[in-house]
PDB file of C-alpha atoms in Angstrom:
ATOM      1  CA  UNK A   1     -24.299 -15.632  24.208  1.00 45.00           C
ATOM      2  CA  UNK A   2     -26.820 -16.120  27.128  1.00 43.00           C
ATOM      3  CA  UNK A   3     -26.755 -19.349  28.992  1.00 37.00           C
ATOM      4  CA  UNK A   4     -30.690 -19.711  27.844  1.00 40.00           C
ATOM      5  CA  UNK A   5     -29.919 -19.103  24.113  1.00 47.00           C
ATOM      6  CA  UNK A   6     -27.262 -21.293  24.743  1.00 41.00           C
ATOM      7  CA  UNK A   7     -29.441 -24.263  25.541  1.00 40.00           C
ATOM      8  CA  UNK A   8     -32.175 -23.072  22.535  1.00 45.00           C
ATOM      9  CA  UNK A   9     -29.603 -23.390  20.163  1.00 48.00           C
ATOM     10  CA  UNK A  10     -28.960 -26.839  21.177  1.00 51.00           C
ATOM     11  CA  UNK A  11     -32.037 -27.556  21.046  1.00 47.00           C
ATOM     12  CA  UNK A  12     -32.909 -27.870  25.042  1.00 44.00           C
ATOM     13  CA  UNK A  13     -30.297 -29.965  26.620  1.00 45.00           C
ATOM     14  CA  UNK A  14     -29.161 -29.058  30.133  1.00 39.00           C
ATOM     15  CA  UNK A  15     -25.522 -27.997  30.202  1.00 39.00           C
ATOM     16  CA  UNK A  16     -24.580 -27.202  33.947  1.00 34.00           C
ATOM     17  CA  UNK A  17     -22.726 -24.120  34.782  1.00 34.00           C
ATOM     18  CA  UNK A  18     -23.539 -23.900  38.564  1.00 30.00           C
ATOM     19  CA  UNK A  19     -24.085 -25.159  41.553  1.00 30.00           C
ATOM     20  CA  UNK A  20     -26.186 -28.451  42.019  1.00 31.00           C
ATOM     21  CA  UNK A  21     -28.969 -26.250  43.934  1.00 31.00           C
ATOM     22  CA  UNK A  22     -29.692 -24.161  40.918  1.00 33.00           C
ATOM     23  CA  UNK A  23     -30.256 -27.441  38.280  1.00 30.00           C
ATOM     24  CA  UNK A  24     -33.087 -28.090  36.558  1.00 31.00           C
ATOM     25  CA  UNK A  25     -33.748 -32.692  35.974  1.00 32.00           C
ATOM     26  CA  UNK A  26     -32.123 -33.422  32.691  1.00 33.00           C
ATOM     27  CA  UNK A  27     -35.705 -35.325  32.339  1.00 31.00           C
ATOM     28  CA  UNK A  28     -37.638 -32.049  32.714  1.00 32.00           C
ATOM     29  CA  UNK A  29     -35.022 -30.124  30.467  1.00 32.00           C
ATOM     30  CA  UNK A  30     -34.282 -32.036  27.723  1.00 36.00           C
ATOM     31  CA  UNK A  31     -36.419 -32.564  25.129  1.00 36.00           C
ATOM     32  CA  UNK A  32     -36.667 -34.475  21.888  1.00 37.00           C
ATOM     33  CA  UNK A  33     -35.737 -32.087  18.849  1.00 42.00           C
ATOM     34  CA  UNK A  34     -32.790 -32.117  17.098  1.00 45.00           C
ATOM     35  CA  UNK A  35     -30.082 -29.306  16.996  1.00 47.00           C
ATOM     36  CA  UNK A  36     -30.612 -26.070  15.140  1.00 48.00           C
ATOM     37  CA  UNK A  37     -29.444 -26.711  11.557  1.00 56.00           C
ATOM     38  CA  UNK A  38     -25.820 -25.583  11.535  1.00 87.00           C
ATOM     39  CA  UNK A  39     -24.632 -26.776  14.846  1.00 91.00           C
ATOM     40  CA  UNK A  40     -22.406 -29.316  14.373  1.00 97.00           C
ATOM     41  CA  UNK A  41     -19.900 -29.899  17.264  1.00 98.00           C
ATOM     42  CA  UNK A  42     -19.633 -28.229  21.183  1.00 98.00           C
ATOM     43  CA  UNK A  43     -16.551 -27.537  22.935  1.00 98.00           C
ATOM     44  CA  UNK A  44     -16.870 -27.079  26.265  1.00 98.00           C
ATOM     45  CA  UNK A  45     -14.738 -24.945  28.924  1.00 97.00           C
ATOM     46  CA  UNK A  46     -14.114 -27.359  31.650  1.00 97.00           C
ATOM     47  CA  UNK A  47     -15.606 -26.105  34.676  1.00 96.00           C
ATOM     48  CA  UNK A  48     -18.780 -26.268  33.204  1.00 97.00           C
ATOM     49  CA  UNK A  49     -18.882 -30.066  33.085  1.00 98.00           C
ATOM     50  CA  UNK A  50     -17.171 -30.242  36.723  1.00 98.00           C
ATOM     51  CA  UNK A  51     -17.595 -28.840  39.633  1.00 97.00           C
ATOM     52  CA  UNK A  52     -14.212 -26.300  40.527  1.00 96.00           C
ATOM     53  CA  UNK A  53     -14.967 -26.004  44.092  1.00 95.00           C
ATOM     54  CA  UNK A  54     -13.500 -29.380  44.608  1.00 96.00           C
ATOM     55  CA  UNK A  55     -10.337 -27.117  44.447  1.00 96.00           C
ATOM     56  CA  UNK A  56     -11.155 -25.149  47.071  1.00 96.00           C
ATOM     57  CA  UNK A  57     -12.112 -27.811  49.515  1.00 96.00           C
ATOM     58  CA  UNK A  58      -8.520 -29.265  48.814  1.00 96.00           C
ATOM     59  CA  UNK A  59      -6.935 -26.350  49.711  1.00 96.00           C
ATOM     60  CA  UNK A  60      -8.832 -26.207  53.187  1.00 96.00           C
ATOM     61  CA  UNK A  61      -7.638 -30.094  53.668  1.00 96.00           C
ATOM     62  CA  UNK A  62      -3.993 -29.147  53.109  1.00 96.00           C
ATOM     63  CA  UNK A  63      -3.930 -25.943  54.883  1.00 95.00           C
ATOM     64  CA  UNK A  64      -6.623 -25.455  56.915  1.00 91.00           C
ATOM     65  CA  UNK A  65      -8.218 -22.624  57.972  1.00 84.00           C
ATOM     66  CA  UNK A  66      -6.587 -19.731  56.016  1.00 87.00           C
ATOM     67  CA  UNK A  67      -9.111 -17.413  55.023  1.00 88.00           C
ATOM     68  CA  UNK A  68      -8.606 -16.097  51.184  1.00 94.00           C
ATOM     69  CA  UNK A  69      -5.100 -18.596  49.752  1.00 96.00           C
ATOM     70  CA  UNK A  70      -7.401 -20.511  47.933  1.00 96.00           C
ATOM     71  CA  UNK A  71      -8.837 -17.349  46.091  1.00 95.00           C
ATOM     72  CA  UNK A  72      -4.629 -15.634  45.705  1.00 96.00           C
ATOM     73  CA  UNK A  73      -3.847 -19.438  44.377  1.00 96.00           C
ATOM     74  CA  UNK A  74      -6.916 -19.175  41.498  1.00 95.00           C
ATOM     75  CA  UNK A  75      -6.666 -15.431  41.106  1.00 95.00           C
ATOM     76  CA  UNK A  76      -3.176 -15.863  40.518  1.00 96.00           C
ATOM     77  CA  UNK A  77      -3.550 -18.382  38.134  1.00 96.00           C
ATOM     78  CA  UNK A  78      -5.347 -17.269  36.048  1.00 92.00           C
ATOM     79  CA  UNK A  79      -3.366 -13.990  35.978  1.00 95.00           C
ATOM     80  CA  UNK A  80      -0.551 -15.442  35.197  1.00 96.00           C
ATOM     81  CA  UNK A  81      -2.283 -16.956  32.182  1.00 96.00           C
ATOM     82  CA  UNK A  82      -3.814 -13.496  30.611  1.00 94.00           C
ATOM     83  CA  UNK A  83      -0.055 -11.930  31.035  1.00 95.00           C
ATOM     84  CA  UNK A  84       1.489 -15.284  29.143  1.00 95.00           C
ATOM     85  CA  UNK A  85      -0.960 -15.168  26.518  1.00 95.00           C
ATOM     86  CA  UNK A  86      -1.061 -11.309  26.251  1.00 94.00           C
ATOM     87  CA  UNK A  87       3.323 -11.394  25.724  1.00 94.00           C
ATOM     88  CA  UNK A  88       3.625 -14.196  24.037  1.00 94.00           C
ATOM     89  CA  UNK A  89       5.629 -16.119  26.473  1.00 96.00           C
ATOM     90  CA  UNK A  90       4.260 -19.727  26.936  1.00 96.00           C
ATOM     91  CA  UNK A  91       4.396 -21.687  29.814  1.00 96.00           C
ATOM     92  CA  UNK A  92       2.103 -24.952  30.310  1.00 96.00           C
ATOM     93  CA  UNK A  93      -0.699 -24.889  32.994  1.00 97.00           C
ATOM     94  CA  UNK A  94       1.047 -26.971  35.131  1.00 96.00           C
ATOM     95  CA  UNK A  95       4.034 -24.814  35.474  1.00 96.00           C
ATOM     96  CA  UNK A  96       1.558 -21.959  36.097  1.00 97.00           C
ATOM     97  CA  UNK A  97       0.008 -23.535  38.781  1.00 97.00           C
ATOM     98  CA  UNK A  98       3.164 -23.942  40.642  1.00 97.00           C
ATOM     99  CA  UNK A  99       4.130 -20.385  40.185  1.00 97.00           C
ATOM    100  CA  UNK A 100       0.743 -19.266  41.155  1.00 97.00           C
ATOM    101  CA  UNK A 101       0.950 -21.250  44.275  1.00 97.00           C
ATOM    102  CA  UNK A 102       4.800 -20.091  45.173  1.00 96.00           C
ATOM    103  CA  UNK A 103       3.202 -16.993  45.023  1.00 97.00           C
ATOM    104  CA  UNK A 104      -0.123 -17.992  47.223  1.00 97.00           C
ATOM    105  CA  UNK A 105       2.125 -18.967  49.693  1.00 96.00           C
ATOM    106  CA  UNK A 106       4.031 -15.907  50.196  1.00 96.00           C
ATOM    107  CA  UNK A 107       1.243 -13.722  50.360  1.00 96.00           C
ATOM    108  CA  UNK A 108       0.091 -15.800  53.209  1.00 96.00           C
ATOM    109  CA  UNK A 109       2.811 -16.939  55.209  1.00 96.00           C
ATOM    110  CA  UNK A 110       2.235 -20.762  54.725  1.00 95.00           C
ATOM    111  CA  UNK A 111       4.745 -23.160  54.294  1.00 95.00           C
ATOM    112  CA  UNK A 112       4.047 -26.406  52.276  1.00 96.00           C
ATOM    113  CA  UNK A 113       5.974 -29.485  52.008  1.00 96.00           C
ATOM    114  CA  UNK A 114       6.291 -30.646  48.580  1.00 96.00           C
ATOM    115  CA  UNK A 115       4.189 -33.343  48.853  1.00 97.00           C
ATOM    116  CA  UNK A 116       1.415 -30.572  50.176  1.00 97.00           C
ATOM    117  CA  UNK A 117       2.453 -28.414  46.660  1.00 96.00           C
ATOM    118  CA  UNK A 118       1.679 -31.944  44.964  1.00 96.00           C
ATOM    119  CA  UNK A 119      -1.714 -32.629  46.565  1.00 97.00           C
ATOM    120  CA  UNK A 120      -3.309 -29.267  46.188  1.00 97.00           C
ATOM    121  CA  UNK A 121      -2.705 -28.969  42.592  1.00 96.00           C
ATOM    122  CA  UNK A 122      -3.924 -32.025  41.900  1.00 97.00           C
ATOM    123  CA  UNK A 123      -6.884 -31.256  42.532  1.00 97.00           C
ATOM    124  CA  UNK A 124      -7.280 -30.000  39.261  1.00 97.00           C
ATOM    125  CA  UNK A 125      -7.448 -33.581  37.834  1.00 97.00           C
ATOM    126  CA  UNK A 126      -9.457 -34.946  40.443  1.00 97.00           C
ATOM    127  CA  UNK A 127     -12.396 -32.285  40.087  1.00 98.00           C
ATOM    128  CA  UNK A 128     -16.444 -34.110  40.649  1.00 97.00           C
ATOM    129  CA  UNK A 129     -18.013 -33.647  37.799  1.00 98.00           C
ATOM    130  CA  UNK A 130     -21.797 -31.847  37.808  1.00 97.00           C
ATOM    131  CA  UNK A 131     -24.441 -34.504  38.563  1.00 96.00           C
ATOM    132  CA  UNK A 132     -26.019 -33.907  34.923  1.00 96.00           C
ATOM    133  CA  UNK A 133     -22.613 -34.147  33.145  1.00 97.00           C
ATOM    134  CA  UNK A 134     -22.423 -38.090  31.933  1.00 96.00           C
ATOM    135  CA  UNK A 135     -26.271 -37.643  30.999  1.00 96.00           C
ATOM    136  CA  UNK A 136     -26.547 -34.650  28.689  1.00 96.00           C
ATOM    137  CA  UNK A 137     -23.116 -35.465  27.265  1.00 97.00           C
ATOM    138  CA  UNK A 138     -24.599 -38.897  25.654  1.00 97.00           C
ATOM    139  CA  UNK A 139     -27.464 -37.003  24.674  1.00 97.00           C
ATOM    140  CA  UNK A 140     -25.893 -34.501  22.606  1.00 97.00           C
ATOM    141  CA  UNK A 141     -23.500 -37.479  21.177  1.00 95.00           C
ATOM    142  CA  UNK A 142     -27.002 -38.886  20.138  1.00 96.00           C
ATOM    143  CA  UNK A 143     -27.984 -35.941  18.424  1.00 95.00           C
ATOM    144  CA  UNK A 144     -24.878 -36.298  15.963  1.00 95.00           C
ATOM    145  CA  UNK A 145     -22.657 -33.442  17.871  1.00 97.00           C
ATOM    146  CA  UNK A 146     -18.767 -33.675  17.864  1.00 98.00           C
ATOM    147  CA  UNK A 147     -18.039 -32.955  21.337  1.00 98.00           C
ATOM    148  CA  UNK A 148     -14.475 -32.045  22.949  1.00 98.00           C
ATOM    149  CA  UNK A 149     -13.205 -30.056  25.671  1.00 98.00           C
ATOM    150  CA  UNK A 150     -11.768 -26.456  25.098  1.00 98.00           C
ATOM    151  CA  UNK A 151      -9.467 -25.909  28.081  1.00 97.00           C
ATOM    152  CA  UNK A 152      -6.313 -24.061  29.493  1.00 97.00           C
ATOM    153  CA  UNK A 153      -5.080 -27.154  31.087  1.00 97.00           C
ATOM    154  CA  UNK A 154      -2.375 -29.229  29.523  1.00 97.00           C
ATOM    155  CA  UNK A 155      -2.931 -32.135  27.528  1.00 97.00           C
ATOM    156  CA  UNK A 156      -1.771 -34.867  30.262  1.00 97.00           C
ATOM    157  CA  UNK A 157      -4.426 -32.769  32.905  1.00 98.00           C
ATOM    158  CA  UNK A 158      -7.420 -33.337  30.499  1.00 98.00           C
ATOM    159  CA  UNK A 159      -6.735 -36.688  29.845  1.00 98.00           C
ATOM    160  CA  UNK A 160      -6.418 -37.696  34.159  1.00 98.00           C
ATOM    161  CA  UNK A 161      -9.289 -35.638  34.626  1.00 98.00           C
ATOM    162  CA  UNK A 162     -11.729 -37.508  32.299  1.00 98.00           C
ATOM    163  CA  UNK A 163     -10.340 -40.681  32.632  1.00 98.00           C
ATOM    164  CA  UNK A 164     -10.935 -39.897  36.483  1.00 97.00           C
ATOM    165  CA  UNK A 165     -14.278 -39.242  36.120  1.00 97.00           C
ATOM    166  CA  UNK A 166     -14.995 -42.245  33.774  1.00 97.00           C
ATOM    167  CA  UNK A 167     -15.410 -39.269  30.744  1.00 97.00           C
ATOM    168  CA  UNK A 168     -13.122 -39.901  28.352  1.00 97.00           C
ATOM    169  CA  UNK A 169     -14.911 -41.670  25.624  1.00 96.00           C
ATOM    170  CA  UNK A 170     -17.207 -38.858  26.167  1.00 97.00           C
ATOM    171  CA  UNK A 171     -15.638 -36.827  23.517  1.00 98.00           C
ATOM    172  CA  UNK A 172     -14.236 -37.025  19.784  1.00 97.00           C
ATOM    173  CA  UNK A 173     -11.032 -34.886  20.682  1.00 98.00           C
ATOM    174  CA  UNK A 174      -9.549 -33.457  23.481  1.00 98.00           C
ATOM    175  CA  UNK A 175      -8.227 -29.428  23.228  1.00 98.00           C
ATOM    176  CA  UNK A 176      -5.964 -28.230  24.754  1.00 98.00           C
ATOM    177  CA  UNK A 177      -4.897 -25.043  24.585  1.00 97.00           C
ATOM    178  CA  UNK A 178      -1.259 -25.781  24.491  1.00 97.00           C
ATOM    179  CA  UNK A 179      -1.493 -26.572  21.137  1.00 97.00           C
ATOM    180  CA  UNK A 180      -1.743 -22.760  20.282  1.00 97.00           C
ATOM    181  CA  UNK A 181       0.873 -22.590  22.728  1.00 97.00           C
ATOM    182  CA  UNK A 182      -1.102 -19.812  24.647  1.00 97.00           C
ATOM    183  CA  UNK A 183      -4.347 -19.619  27.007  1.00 96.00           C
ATOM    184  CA  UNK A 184      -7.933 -18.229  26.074  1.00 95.00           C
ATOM    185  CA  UNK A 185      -9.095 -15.396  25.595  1.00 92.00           C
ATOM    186  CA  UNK A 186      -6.820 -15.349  22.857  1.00 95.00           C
ATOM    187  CA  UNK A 187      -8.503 -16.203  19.580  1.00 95.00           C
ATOM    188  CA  UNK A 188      -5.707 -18.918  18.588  1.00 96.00           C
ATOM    189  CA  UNK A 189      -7.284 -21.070  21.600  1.00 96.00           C
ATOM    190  CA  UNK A 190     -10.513 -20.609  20.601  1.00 96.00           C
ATOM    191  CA  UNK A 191      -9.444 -21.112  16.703  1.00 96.00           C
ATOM    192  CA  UNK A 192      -7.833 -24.789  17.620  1.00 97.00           C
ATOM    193  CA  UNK A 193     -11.673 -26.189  17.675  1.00 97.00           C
ATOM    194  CA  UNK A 194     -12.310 -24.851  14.119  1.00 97.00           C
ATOM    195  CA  UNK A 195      -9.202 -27.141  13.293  1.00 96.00           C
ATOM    196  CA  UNK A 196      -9.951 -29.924  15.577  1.00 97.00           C
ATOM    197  CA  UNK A 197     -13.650 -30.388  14.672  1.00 97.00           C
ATOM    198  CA  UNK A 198     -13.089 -29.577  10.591  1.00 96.00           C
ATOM    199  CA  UNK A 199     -16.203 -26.937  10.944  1.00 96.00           C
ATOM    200  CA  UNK A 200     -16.219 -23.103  10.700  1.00 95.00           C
ATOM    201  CA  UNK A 201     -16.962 -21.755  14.387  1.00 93.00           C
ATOM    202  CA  UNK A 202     -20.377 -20.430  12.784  1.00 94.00           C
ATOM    203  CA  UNK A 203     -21.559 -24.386  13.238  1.00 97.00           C
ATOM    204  CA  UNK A 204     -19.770 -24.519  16.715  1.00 97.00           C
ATOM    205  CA  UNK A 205     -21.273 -23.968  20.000  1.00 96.00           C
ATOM    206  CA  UNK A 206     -18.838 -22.996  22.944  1.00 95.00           C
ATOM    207  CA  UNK A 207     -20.050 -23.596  27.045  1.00 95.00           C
ATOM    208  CA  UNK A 208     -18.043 -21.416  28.746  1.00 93.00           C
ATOM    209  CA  UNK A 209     -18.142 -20.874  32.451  1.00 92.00           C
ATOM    210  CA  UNK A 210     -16.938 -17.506  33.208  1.00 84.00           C
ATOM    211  CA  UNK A 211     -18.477 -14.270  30.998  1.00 80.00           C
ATOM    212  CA  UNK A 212     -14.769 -13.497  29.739  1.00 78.00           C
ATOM    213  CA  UNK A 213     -14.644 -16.364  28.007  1.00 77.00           C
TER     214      UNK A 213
END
């Protein structure tokens, strides 16, 4: 689904998905109606509630100028998750991150202390969030919409990253994909907010950031 029919069938609220540049004012965007009849609850991916360049920018603090390890760390990352889920062979986002950086930093020649490891992948949990997030996340709680996160990250890295951002009571669950013990695309992620919400995913809307998802 388009990012415009997205917002119709939600009857107009902004959901942000890029960079601050490219919003539209929640005030001019929103409007007034209620959701289309059958929409019930929104699960969102993450990064499109917060802004993921904040891990970028914590790679360049840690180690500098070193022109593509931030892109081998994500790239890696998230390959590592597609091959787990694809073979059936589970290991938390945490653990993945850790790999994915080992491998980051053989690629590129960098060595990192452990407490460097520590403070680049934290930056997962201490990610901005969009400047329209807190706003149009009360609004669609107004409207009656169950809200959660649908993410990859491990339960303990949703929770630090909300409660971060002053989020948390933001949402009526939080999903994490490592209760299907695998990563999206695979349909048991996706299937865990049928479960968690107690609606068929006909009367769920998803906000994903990437098209693969």
């Amino acid at each position: 689904m388009s990012r415009r029919n997205f917002l119709s069938l939600l009857g107009g609220a902004t959901l942000t998905a890029c960079a601050p540049a490219q919003l539209a004012p929640v005030a001019q965007a929103a409007s007034a109606s209620s959701p289309r009849k059958g929409v019930g609850a929104v699960a969102f991916d993450l990064f499109t509630l917060f802004d993921p360049r904040g891990v970028d920018q914590r790679v360049a603090e840690v180690v500098g100028n070193e022109p593509g390890f931030a892109a081998t760390w994500k790239s890696k990352l998230f390959e590592y998750s597609w091959l787990r889920a694809a073979s059936g062979q589970y290991r938390d986002f945490e653990g993945l991150a850790g790999d994915a950086l080992q491998c980051a930093t053989r690629t590129h020649h960098v060595e990192l202390s452990p407490a460097a490891r520590i403070r680049i992948q934290t930056a997962f949990v201490e990610l901005q969030p969009w400047p329209d997030s807190k706003v149009v996340l009360a609004q669609l709680r107004e409207r009656g919409l169950k809200l959660a996160p649908l993410a990859n990250f491990s339960p303990s890295m949703i929770r630090t990253l909300l409660t971060h951002a002053d989020l948390l009571g933001a949402f009526d669950d939080l999903i994490s994909t490592d209760r299907a013990r695998s990563y999206k695309p695979d349909p048991r992620a996706y299937a865990l907010a049928e479960k968690s919400f107690g609606l068929p995913r006909s009367q769920i809307a998803f906000a994903a950031f990437g098209s693969w998802d």
